[in-house]
Coordinates of C-alpha atoms in Angstrom, one line a residue:
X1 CA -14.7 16.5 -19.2
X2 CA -14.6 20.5 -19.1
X3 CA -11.5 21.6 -17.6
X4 CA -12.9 23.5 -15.2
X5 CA -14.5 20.7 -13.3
X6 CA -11.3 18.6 -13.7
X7 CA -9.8 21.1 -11.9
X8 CA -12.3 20.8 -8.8
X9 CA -12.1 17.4 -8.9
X10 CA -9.0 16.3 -6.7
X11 CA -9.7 19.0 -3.9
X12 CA -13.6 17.7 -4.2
X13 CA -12.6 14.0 -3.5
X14 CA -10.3 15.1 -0.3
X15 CA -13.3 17.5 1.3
X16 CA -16.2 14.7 0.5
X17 CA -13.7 12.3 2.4
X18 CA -13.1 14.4 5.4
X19 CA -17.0 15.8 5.7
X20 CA -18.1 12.0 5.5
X21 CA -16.2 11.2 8.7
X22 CA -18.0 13.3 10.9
X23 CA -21.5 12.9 9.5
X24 CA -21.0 8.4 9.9
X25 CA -19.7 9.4 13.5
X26 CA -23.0 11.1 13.8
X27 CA -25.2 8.0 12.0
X28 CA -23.9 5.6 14.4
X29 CA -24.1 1.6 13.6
X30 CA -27.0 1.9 10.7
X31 CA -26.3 5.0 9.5
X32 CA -22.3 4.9 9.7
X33 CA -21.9 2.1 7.1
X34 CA -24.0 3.7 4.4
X35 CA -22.3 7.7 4.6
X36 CA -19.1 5.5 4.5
X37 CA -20.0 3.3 1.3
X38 CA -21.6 6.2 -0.4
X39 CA -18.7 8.5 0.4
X40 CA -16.0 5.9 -1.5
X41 CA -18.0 5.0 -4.3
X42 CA -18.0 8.1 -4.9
X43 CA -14.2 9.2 -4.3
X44 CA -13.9 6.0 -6.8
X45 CA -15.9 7.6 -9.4
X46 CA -13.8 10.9 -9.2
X47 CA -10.6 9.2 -9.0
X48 CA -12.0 7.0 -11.7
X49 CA -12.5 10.4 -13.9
X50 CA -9.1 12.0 -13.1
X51 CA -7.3 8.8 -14.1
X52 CA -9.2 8.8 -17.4
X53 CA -8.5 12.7 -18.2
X54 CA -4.4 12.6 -17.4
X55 CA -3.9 9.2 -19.3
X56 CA -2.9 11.5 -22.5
X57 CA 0.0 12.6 -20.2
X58 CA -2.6 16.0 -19.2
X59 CA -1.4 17.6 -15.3
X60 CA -4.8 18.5 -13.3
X61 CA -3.6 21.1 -10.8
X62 CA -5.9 23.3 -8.1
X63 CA -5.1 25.4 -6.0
X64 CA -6.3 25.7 -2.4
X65 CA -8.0 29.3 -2.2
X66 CA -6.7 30.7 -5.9
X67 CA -3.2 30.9 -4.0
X68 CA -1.1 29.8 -7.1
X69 CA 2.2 27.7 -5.8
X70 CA 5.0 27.9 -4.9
X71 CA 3.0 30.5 -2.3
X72 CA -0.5 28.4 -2.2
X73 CA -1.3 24.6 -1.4
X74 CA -1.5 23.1 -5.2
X75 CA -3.3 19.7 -5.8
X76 CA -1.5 18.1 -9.2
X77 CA -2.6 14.8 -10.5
X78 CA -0.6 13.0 -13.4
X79 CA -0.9 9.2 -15.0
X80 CA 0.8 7.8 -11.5
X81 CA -0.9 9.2 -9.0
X82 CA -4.5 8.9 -10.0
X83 CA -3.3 5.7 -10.7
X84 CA -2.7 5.4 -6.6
X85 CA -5.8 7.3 -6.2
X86 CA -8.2 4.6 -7.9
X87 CA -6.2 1.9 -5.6
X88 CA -7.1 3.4 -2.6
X89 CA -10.6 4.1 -3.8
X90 CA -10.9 1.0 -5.4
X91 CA -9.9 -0.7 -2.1
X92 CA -12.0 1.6 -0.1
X93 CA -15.2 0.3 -2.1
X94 CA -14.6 -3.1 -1.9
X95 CA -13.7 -2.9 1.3
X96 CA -16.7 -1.4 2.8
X97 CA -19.6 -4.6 2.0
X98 CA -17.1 -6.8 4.0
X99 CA -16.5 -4.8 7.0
X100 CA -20.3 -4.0 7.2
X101 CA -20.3 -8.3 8.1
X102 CA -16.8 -8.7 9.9
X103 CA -17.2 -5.7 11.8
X104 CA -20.5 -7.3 13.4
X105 CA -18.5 -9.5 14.9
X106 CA -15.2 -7.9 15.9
X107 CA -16.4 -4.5 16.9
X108 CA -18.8 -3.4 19.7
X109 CA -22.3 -2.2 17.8
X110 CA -22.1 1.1 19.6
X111 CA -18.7 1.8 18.5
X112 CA -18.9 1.5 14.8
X113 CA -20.2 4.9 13.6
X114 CA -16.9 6.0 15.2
X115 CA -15.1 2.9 13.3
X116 CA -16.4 4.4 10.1
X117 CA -15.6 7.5 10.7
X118 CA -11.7 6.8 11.5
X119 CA -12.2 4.9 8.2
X120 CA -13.0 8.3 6.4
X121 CA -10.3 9.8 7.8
X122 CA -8.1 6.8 7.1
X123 CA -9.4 7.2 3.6
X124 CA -9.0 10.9 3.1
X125 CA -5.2 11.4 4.2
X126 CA -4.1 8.2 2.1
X127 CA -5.8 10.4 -1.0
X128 CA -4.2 13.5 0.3
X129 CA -0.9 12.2 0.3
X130 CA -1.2 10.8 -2.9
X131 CA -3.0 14.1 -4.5
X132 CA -1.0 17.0 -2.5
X133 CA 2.0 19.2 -4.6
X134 CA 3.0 20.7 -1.5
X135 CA 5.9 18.8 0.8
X136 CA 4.4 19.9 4.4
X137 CA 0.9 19.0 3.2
X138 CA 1.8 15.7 2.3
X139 CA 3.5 15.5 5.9
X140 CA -0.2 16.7 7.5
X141 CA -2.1 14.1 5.6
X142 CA -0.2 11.6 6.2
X143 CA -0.3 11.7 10.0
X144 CA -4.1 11.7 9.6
X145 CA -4.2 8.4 7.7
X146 CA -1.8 7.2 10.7
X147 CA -3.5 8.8 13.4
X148 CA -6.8 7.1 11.9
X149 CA -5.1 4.0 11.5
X150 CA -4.0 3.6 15.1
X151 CA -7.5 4.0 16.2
X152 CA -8.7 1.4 13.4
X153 CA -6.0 -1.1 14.7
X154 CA -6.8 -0.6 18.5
X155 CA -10.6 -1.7 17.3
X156 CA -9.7 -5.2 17.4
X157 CA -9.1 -5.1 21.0
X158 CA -12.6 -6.4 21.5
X159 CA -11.7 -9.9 20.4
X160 CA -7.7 -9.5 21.4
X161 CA -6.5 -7.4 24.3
X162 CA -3.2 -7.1 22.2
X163 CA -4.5 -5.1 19.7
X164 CA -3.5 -2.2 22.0
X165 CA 0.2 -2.9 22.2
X166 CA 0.0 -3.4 17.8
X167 CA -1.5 -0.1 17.6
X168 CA 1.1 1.7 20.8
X169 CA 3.8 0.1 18.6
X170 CA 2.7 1.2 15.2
X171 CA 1.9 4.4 17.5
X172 CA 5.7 4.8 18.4
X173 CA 7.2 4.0 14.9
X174 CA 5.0 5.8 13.6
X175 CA 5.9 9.2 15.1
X176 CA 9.8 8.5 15.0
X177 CA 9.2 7.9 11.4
X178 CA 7.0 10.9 11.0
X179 CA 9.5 13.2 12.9
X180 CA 12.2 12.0 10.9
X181 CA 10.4 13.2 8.1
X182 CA 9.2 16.4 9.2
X183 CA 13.1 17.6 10.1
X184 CA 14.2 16.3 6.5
X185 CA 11.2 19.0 5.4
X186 CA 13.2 21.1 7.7
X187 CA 16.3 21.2 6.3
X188 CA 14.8 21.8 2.8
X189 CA 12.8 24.6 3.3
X190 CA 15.4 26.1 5.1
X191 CA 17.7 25.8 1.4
X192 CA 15.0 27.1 -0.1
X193 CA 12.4 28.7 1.3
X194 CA 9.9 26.4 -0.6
X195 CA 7.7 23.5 0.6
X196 CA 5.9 23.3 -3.1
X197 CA 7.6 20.2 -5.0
X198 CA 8.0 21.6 -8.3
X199 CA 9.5 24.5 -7.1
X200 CA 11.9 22.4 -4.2
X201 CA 12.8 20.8 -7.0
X202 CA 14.2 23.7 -9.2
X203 CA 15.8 25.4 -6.4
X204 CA 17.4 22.5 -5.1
X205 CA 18.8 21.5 -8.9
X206 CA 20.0 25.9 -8.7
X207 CA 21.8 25.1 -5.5
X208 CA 23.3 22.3 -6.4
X209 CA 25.0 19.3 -3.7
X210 CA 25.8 20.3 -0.7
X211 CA 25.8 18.9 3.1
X212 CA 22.4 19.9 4.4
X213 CA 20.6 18.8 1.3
X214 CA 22.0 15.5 1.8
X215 CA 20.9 15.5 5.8
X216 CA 17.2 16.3 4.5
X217 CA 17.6 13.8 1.8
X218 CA 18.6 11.3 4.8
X219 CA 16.3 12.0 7.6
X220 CA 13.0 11.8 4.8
X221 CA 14.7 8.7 3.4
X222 CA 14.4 7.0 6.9
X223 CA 11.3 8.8 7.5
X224 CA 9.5 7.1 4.9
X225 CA 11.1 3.6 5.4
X226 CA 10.0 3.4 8.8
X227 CA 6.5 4.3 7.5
X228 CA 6.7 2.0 4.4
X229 CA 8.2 -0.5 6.9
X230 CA 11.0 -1.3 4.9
X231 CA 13.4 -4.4 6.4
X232 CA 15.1 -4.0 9.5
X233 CA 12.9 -1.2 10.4
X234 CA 9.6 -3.9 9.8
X235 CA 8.6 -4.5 13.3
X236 CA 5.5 -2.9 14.0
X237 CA 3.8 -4.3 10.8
X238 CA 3.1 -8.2 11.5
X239 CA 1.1 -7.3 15.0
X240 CA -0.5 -4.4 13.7
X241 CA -1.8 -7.0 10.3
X242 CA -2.4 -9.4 12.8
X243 CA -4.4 -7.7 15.7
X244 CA -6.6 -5.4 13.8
X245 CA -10.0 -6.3 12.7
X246 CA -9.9 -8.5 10.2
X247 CA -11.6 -5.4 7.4
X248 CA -8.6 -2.8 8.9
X249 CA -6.0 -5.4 7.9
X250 CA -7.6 -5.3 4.0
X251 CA -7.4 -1.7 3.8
X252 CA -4.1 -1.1 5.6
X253 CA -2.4 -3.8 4.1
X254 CA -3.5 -3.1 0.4
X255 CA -3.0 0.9 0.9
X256 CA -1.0 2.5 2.9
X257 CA 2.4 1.0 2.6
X258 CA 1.8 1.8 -1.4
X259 CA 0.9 5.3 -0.7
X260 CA 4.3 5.5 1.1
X261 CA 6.0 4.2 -2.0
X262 CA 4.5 6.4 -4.0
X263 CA 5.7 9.3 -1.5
X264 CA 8.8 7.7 -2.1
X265 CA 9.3 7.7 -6.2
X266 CA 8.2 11.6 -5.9
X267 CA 10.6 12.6 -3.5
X268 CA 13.5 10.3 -4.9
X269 CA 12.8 11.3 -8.5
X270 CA 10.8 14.6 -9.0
X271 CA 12.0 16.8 -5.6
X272 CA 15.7 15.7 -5.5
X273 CA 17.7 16.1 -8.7
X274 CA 20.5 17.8 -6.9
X275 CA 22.8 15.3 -7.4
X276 CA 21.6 11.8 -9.0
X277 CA 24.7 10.1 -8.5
X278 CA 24.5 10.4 -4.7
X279 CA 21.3 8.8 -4.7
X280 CA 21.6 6.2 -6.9
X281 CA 24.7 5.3 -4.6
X282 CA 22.6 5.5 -1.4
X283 CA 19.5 3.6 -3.2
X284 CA 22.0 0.7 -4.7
X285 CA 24.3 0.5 -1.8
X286 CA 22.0 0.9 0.7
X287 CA 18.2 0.3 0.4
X288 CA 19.1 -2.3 -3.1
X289 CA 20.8 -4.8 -0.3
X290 CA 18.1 -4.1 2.6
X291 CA 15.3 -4.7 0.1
X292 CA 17.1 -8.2 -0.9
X293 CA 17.9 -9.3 2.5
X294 CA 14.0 -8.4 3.3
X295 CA 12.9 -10.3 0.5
X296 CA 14.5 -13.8 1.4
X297 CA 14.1 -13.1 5.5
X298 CA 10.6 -12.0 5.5
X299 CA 9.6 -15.2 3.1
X300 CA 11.6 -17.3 5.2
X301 CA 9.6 -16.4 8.4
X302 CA 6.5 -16.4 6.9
X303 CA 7.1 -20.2 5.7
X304 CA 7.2 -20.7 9.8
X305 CA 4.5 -18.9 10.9
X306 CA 1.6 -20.9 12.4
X307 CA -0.8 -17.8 12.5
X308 CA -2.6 -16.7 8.7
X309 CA -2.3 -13.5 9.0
X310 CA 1.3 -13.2 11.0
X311 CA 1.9 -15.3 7.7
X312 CA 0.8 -13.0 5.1
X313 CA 2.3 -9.9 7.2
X314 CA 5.2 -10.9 7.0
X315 CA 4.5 -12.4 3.1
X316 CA 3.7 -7.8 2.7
X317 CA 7.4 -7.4 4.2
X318 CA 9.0 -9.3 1.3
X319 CA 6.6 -7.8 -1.1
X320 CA 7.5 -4.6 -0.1
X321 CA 11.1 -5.7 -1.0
X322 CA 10.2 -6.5 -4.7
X323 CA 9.0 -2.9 -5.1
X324 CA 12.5 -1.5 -3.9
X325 CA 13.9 -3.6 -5.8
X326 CA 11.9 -2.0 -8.6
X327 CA 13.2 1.6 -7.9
X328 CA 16.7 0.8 -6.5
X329 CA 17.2 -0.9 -10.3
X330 CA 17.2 3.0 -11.7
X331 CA 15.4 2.3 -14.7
X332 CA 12.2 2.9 -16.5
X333 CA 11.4 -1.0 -16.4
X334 CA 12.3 -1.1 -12.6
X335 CA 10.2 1.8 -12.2
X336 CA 7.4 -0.2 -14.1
X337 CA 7.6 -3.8 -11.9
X338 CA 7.6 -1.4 -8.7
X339 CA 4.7 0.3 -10.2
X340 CA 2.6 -3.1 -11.4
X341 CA 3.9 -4.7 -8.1
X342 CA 2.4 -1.9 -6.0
X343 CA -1.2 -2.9 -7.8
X344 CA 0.0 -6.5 -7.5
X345 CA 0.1 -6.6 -3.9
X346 CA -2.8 -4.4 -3.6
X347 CA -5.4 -6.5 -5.0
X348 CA -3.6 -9.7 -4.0
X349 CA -2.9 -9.1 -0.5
X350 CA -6.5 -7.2 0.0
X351 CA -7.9 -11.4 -1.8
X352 CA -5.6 -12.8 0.8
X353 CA -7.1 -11.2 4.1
X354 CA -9.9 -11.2 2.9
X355 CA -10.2 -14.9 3.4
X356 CA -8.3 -14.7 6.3
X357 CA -10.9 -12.7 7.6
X358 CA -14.2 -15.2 6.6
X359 CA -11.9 -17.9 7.7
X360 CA -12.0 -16.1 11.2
X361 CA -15.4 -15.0 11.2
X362 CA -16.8 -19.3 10.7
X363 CA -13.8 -20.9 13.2
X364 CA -13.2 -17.7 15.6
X365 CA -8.8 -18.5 14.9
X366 CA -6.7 -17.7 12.2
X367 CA -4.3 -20.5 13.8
X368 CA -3.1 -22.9 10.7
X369 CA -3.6 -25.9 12.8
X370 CA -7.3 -24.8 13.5
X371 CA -7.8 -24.7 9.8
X372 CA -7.7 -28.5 8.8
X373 CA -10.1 -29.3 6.4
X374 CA -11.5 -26.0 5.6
X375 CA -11.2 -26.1 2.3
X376 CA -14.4 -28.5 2.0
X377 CA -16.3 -26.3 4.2
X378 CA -15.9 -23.3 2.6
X379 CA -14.3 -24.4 -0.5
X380 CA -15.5 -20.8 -2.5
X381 CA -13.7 -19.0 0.4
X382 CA -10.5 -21.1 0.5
X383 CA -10.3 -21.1 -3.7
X384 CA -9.8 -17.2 -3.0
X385 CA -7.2 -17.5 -1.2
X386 CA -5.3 -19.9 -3.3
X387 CA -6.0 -17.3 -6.5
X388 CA -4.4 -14.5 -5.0
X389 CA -1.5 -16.6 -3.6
X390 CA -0.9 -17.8 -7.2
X391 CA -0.7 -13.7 -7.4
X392 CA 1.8 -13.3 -4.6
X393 CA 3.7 -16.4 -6.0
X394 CA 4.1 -14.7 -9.6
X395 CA 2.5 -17.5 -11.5
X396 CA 1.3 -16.7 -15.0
X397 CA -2.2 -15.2 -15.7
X398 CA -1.9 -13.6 -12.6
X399 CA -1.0 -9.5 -12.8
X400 CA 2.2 -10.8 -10.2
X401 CA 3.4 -12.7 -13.3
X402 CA 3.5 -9.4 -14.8
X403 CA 4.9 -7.4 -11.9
X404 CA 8.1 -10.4 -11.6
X405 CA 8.8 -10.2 -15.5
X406 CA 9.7 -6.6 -15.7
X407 CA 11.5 -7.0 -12.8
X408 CA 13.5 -9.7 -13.8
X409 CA 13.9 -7.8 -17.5
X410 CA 15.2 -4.8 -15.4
X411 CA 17.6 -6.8 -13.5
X412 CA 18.6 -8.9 -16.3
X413 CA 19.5 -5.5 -18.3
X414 CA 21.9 -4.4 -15.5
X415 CA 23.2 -7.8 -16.0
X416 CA 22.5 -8.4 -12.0
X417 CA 21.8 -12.5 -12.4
X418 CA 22.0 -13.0 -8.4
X419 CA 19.5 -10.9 -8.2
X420 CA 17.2 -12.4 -10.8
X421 CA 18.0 -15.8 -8.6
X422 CA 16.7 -14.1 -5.8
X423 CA 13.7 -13.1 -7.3
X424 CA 12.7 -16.6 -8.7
X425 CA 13.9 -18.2 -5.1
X426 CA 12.1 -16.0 -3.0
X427 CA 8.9 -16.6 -5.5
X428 CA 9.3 -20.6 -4.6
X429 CA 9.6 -19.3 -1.1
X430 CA 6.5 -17.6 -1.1
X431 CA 5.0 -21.2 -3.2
X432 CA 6.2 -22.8 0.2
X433 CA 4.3 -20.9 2.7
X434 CA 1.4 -20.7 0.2
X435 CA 1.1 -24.3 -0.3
X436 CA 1.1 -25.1 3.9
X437 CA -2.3 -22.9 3.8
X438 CA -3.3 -25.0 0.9
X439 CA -2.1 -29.0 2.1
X440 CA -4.2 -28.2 5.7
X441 CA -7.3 -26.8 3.6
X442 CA -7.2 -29.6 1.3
X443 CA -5.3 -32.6 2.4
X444 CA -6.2 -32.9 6.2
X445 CA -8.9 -34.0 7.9
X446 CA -11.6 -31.6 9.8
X447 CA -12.3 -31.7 13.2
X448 CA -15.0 -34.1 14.3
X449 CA -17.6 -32.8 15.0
X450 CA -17.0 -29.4 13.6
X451 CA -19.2 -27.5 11.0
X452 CA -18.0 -24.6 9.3
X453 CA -20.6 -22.7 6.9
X454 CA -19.1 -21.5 3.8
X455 CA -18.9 -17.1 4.2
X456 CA -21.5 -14.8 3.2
X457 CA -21.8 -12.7 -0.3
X458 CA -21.1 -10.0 1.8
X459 CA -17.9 -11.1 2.4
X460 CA -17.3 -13.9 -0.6
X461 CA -18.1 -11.1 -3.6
X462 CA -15.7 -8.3 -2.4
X463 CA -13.1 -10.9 -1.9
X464 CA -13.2 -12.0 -5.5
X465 CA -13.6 -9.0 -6.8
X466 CA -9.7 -8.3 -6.1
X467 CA -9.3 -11.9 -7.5
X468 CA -11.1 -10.9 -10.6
X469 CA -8.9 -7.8 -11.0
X470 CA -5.7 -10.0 -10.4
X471 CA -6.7 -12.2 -13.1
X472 CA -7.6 -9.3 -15.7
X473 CA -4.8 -7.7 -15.4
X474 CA -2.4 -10.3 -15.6
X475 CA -4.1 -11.6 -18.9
X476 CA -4.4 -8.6 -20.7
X477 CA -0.5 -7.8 -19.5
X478 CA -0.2 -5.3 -22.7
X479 CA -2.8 -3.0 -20.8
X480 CA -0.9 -3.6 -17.6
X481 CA 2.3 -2.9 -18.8
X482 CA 0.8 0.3 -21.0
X483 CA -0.9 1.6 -17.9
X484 CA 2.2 1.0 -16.0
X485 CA 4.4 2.7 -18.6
X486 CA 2.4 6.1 -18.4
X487 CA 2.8 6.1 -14.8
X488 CA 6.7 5.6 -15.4
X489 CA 6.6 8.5 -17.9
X490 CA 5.0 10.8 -15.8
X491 CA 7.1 10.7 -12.9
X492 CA 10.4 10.7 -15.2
X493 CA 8.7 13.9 -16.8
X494 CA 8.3 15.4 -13.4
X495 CA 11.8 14.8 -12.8
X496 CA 14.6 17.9 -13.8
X497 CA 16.7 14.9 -14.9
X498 CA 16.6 12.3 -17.6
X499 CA 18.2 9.1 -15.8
X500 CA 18.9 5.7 -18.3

């Protein structure tokens, strides 16, 4: 690819995002739908492109307006974030053909051109964040992918008044976490002078530890765990899965809380090398036990949940866990179980709610008990779902096989064997809630009476599409862990310190 249109590429993707939204507002319910699926498949294709330029460990950087940084907004894209990029794409695509058939029935026909275009926007500040050099920027997209997603949760109020309260919740989290954020900018630009990362990152490494450096490093810290809803601070995230139309819950759920980890591993290890010892005491004394604790108490209230998706919200609690875990290890394979678990859960969860969602759209409940005997009605549907558990569970073939082996290799380097038997325990923890879903499909009669067509291709090909990719990439696990690896590299490259 010339390297002058590389270089246009990343601000290209952002804009086509953004000038979609408006234009599927304007299309309204037939129109909407096609601006929207046109608009990712082709924010797929660039993403797609960028991923294959950097994987030679190439940086693509633009600049907004020939402003060079630190003075100028820079786009930079490296092996691990066009990496996120084609996730939230990727998502994005598959996403679309099933809302345009589970929106029918959840959404009000004259409101989806407006649903779509909230999807854009959802869309386009998940990319920005991702894509954006600049600290502040990344603050402004992400409250549009929040903003967006508030609106996209409150949708589901048509079939459940208390879709409303979800989204006022996430609402209200959201903006403490968000302002938590935006002071921890404050203090750093108020060092330096500097909102561009490279260059907070050199200045702060110049100035070296002091006390306000450590109050910005704190407030985005919390910031970010309130967005990534990271145990205790979890509680907006199983109504907000559960009360959202059943295509918002795919994308959210398989996006956004990645994109905040990935906000996460460039602030933690490219912006703040002032003083690595500090944070690997903060990230292995603090967030190391929070991410444990989450692990086993999210599992263990998933395994009592008697709503699906409640169940698999809280299932994307503990996962979140394992991807702490991951980071908090402080090691190039932590860094690389984090990363495959990030595209673990991605595909995974997005197979999960997937069939959640048909389940819903042929029974009108996601209630366990309403779900006896599915399996033979919709036996395509309900094999899904079982697929990407297996994912979720960790069992071989599966690309969470992959994701639980290098974090069990990591742990087992640091010599940390409770922790390794928290990872397997957890895993049969997650086998436990799995297998209720599967002993009501399968083992238990239907209701009398009742018949329950098996869902459309709409609906059924999307869904195993992230089953396909969850079975590719956990059986060619040397491409997985390669891929995985490069992202690794580039962030530790990014970083003004080497660390183990």
């Amino acid at each position: 690819m010339p390297e002058a249109l590389a270089n246009q590429l990343p601000a290209l993707q952002i804009v086509l995002a953004l000038i979609a939204a408006p234009l599927a507002a304007i299309a309204g319910r037939r129109g909407g739908w096609f601006v929207a699926m046109a608009a990712s498949l082709i924010t797929f294709a660039i993403a797609a492109a960028l991923l294959a330029s950097v994987l030679d460990g190439t940086v693509i950087a633009y600049h907004m307006g020939g402003w060079a940084p630190p003075l100028g907004i820079e786009y930079r894209v490296d092996a691990l974030n066009a990496f996120v990029l084609v996730i939230i794409s990727g998502v994005a695509a598959l996403t679309l053909p099933y809302a345009r058939t589970s929106i029918a029935a959840e959404v009000a026909a004259e409101r989806h051109g407006l649903f779509y275009a909230a999807f854009l926007l959802c869309l386009a500040g998940l990319m920005g964040v991702a894509i954006t050099a600049d600290a502040f920027n990344l603050f402004v997209f992400l409250e549009i992918s929040s903003l967006s997603s508030y609106a996209l949760i409150a949708a589901g109020a048509e079939r459940d008044r208390r879709a409303l309260t979800a989204a006022y919740n996430y609402l209200v989290m959201g903006t403490i976490g968000a302002t938590y954020f935006v002071i921890g900018l404050g203090f750093l630009y108020m060092l330096t002078g500097t909102l561009n990362m490279a260059d907070l990152a050199q200045r702060l490494l110049d100035l070296g530890d002091n006390r306000t450096l450590r109050m910005g490093f704190a407030f985005i810290l919390i910031g970010l765990a309130l967005k990534l809803a990271m145990f205790p601070l979890h509680l907006w995230l199983p109504n907000a899965y559960a009360r959202a139309p059943s295509a918002v819950t795919v994308f959210i759920s398989a996006t956004a809380t990645k994109v905040i980890v990935y906000a996460l591993l460039r602030f933690l290890f490219a912006v703040f090398a002032f003083d690595f010892a500090f944070q690997g005491q903060v990230l292995r004394l603090v967030v190391l036990p929070l991410a444990l604790v989450g692990m086993v108490v999210a599992s263990t209230v998933a395994l009592f949940q008697h709503d699906l998706k409640r169940m698999l919200a809280y299932s994307s609690i503990a996962q979140i866990g394992y991807m702490l875990l991951g980071i908090s290890i402080l090691s190039h394979g932590g860094l690389m179980a984090s990363v495959i678990h990030l595209f673990n859960h991605a595909v995974a969860k997005a197979a999960l709610f997937m069939a959640a969602g048909s389940f819903f759209l042929r029974t009108g409940t996601t209630s366990l008990r309403d779900l006896a005997g599915i399996g033979r009605d919709m036996p395509w549907t309900t094999a899904a779902f079982v697929a990407g558990g297996l994912s979720i569970i960790g069992v071989p073939l599966t690309v969470g096989f992959v994701s639980k082996w290098y974090l069990v290799e990591a742990a087992i380097a640091e010599g940390w064997w409770p922790v390794v038997f928290l990872v397997v325990g957890t895993s049969l923890i997650a086998l436990g809630y799995i297998w209720r879903v599967v002993e009501i499909a399968y083992l238990r009669e239907a209701p009398e009476g009742v018949v329950r067509k098996e869902a459309p291709l709409s609906m059924l090909i999307p869904t195993w599409g992230f089953v396909g990719l969850s079975l590719y990439f956990g059986i060619d696990a040397e491409l997985t862990s390669a891929a995985a690896s490069r992202a690794a590299n580039a962030l530790i490259g990014a970083s003004n310190l080497f660390w183990q």
